[in-house]
CSV table of N, CA and C in Angstrom, one decimal:
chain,number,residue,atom,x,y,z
A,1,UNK,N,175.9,83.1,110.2
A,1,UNK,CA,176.6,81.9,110.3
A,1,UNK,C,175.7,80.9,111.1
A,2,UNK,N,175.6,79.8,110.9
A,2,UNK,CA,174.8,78.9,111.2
A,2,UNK,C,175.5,77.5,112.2
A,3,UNK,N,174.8,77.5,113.0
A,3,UNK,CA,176.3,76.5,114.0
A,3,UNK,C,174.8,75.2,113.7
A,4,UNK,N,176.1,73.9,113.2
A,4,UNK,CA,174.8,73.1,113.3
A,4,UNK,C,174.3,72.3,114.2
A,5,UNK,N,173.4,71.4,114.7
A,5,UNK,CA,172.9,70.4,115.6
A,5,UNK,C,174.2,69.8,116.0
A,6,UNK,N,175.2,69.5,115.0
A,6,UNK,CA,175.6,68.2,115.7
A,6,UNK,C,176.9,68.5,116.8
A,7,UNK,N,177.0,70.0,116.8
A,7,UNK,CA,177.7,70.6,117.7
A,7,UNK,C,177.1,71.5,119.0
A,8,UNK,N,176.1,71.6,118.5
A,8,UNK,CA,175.4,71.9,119.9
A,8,UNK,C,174.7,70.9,120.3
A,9,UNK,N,174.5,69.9,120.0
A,9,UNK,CA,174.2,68.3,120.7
A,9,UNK,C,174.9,68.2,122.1
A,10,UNK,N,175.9,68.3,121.7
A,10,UNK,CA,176.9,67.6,122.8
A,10,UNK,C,178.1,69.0,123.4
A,11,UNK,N,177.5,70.4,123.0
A,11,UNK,CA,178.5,71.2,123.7
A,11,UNK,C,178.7,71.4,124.9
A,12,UNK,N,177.5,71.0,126.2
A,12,UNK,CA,177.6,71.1,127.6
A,12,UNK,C,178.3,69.8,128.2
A,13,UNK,N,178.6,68.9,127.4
A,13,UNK,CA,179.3,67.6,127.9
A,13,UNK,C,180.6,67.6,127.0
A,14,UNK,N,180.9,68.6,126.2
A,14,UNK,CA,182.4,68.2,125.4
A,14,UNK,C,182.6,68.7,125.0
A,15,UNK,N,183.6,69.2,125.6
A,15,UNK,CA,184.7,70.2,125.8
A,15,UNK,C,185.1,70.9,124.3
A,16,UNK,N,185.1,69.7,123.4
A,16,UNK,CA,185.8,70.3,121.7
A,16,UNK,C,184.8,70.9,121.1
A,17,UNK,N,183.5,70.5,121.2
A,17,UNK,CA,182.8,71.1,120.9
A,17,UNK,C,182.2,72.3,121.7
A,18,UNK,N,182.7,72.8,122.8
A,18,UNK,CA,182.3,74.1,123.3
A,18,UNK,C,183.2,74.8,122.7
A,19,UNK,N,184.4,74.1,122.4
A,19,UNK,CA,185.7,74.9,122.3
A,19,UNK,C,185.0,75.8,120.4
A,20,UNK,N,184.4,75.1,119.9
A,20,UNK,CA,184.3,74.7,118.3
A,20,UNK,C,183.4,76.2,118.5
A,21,UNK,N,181.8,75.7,119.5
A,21,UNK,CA,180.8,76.7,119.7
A,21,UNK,C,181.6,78.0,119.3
A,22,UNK,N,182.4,78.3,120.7
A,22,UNK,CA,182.7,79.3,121.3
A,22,UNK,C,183.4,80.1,120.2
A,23,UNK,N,184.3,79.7,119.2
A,23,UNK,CA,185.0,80.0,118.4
A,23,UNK,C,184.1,81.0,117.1
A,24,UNK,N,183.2,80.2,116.6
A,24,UNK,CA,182.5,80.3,115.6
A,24,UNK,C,181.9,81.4,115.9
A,25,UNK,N,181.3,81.5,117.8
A,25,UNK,CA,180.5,82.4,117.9
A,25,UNK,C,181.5,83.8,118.1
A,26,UNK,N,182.7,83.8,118.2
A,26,UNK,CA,183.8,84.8,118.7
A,26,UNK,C,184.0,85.5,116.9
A,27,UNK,N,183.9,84.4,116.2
A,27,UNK,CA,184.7,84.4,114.7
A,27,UNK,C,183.7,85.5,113.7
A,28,UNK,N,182.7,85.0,113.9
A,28,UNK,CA,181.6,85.5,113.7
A,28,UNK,C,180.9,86.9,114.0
A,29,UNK,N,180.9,87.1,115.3
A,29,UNK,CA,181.2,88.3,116.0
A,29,UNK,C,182.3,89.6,115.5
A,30,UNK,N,183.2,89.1,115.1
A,30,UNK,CA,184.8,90.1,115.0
A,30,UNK,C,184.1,90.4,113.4
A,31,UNK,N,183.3,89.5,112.8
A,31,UNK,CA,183.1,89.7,111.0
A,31,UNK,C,182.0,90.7,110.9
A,32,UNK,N,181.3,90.8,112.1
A,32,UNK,CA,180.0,91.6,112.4
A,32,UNK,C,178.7,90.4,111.4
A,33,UNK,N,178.5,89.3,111.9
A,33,UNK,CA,177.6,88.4,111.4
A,33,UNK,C,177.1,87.5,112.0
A,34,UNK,N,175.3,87.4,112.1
A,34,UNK,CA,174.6,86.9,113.0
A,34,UNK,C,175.3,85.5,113.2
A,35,UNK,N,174.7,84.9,113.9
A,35,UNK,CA,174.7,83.6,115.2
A,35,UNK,C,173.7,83.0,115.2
A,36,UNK,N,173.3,81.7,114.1
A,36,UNK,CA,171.8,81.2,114.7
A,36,UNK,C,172.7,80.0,114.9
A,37,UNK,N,172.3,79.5,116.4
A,37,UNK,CA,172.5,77.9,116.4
A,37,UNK,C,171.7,77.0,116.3
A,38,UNK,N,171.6,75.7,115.8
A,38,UNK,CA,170.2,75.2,115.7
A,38,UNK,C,170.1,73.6,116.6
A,39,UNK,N,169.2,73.2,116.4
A,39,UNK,CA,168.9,71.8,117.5
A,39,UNK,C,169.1,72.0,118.7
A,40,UNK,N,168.9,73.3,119.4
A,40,UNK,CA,168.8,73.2,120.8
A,40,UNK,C,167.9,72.8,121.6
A,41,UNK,N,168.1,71.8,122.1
A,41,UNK,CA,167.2,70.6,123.0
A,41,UNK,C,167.0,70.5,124.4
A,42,UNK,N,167.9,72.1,125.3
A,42,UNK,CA,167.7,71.6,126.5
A,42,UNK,C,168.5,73.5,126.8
A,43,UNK,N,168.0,73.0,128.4
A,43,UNK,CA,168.0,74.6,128.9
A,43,UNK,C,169.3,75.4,129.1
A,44,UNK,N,170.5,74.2,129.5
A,44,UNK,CA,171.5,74.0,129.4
A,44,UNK,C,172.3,74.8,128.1
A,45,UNK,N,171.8,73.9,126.9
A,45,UNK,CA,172.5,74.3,125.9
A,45,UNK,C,172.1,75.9,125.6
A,46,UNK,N,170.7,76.1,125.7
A,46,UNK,CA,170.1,77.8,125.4
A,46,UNK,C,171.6,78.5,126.1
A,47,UNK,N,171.6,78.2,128.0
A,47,UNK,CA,172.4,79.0,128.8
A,47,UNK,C,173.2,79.4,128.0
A,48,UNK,N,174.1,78.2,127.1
A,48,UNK,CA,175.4,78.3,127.2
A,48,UNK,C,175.6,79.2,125.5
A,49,UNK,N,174.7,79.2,125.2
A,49,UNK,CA,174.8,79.9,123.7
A,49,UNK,C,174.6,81.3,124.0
A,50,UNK,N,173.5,81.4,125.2
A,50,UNK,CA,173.3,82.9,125.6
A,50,UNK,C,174.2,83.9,126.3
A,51,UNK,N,175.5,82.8,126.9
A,51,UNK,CA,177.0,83.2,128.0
A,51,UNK,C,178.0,83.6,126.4
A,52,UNK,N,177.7,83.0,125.8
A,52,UNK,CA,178.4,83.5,124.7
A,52,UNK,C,177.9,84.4,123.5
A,53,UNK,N,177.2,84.9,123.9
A,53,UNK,CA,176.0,86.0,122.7
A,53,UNK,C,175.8,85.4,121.6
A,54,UNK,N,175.0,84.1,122.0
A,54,UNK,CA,174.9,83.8,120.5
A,54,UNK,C,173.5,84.6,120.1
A,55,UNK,N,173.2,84.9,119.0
A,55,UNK,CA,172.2,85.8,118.1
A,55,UNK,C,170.7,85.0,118.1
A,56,UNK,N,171.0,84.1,118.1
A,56,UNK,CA,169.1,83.3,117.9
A,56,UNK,C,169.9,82.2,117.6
A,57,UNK,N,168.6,81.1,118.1
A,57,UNK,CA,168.7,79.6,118.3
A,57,UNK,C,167.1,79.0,117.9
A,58,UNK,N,167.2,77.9,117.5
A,58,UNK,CA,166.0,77.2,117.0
A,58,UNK,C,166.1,75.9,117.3
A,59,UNK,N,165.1,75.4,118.1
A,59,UNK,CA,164.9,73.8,118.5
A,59,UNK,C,163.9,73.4,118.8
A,60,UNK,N,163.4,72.2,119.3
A,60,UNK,CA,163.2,71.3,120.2
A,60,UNK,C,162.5,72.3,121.4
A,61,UNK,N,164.1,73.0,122.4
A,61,UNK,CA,163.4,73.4,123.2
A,61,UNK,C,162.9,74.5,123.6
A,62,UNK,N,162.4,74.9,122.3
A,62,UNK,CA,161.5,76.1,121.9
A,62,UNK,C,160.0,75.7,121.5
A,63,UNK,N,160.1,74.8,120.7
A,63,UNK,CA,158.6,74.3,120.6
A,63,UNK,C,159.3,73.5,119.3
A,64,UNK,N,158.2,71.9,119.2
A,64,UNK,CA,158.5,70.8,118.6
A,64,UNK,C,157.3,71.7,117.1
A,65,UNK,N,157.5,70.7,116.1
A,65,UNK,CA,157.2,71.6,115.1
A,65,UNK,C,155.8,71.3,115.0
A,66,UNK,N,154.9,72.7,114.6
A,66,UNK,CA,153.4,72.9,114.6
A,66,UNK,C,152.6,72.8,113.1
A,67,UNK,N,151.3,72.7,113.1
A,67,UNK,CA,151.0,72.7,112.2
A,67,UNK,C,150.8,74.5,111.9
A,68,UNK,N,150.4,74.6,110.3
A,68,UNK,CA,150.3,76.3,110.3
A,68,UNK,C,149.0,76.8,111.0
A,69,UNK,N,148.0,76.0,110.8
A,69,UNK,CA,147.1,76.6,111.5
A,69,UNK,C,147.3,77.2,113.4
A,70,UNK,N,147.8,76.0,113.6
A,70,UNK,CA,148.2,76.0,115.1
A,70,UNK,C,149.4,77.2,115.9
A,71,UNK,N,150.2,77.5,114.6
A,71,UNK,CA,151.2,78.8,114.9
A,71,UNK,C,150.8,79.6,115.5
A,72,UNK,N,150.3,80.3,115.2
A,72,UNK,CA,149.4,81.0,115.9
A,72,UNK,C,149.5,81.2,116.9
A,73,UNK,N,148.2,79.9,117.6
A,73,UNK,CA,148.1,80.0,119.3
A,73,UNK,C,149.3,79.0,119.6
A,74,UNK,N,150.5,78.4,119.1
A,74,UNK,CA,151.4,78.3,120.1
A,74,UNK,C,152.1,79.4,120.7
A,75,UNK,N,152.3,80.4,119.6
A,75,UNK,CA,153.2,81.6,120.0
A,75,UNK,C,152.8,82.7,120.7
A,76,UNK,N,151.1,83.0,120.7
A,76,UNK,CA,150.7,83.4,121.8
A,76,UNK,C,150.6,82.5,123.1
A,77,UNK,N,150.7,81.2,123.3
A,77,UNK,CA,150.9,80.3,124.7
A,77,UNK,C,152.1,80.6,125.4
A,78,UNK,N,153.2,80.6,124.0
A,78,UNK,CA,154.4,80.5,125.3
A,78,UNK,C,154.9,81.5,125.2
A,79,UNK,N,155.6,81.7,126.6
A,79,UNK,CA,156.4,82.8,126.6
A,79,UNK,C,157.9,83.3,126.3
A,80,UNK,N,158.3,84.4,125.8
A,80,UNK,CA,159.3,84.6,124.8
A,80,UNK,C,160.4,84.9,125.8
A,81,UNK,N,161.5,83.9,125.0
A,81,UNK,CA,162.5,83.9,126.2
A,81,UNK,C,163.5,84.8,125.3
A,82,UNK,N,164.0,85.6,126.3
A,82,UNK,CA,165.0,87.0,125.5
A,82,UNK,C,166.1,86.8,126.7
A,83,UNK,N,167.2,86.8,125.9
A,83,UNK,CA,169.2,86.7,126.6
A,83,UNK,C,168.9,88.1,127.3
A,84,UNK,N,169.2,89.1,126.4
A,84,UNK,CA,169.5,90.2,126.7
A,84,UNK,C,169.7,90.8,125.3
A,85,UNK,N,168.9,91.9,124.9
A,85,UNK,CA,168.8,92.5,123.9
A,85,UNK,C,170.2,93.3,123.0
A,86,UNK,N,170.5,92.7,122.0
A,86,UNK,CA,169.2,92.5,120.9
A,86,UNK,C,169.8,90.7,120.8
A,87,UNK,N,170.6,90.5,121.5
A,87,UNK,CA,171.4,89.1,121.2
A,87,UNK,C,170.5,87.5,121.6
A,88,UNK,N,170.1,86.5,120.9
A,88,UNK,CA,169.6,85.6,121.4
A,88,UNK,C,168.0,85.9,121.5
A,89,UNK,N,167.2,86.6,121.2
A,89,UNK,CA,165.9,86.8,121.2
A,89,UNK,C,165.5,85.9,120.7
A,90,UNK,N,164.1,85.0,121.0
A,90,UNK,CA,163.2,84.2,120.0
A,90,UNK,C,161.5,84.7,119.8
């Protein structure tokens, strides 16, 4: 299940949309099926996906997008942020 940008935009400031997050990630969970959220843009939003087990996330505040050559050494640069295994790994 795929939660999109325009709800993890604004889930640490609004409320319907945490409510929306939270759900999808609950709904999802009970069906036994991953959790990617996408457009995560801040540290905030990671937390709040990670308080709720969400499965993996993709954004912004992971790294803006690379060229192929450059893949590479960005992903040996940064370092790999992990929730708590196996949930939320990048």
């Amino acid at each position: 299940v795929k939660i999109d940008r325009a709800l993890v935009n604004d889930l640490v400031a609004n409320d319907g949309d945490a409510a929306i997050v939270s759900a999808v990630i609950s709904m999802a969970r009970s069906l036994r099926l991953r959790v990617v959220a996408e457009g995560v843009e801040t540290a905030e939003q990671f937390a709040f996906l990670r308080s709720k087990e969400c499965d993996e996330a993709q954004g912004f505040y992971f790294s803006r997008p690379v060229m192929t050559e450059d893949a590479t050494r960005v992903l040996l640069d940064r370092p790999v942020l992990v929730a708590r295994e196996p949930r939320l790994a990048m």
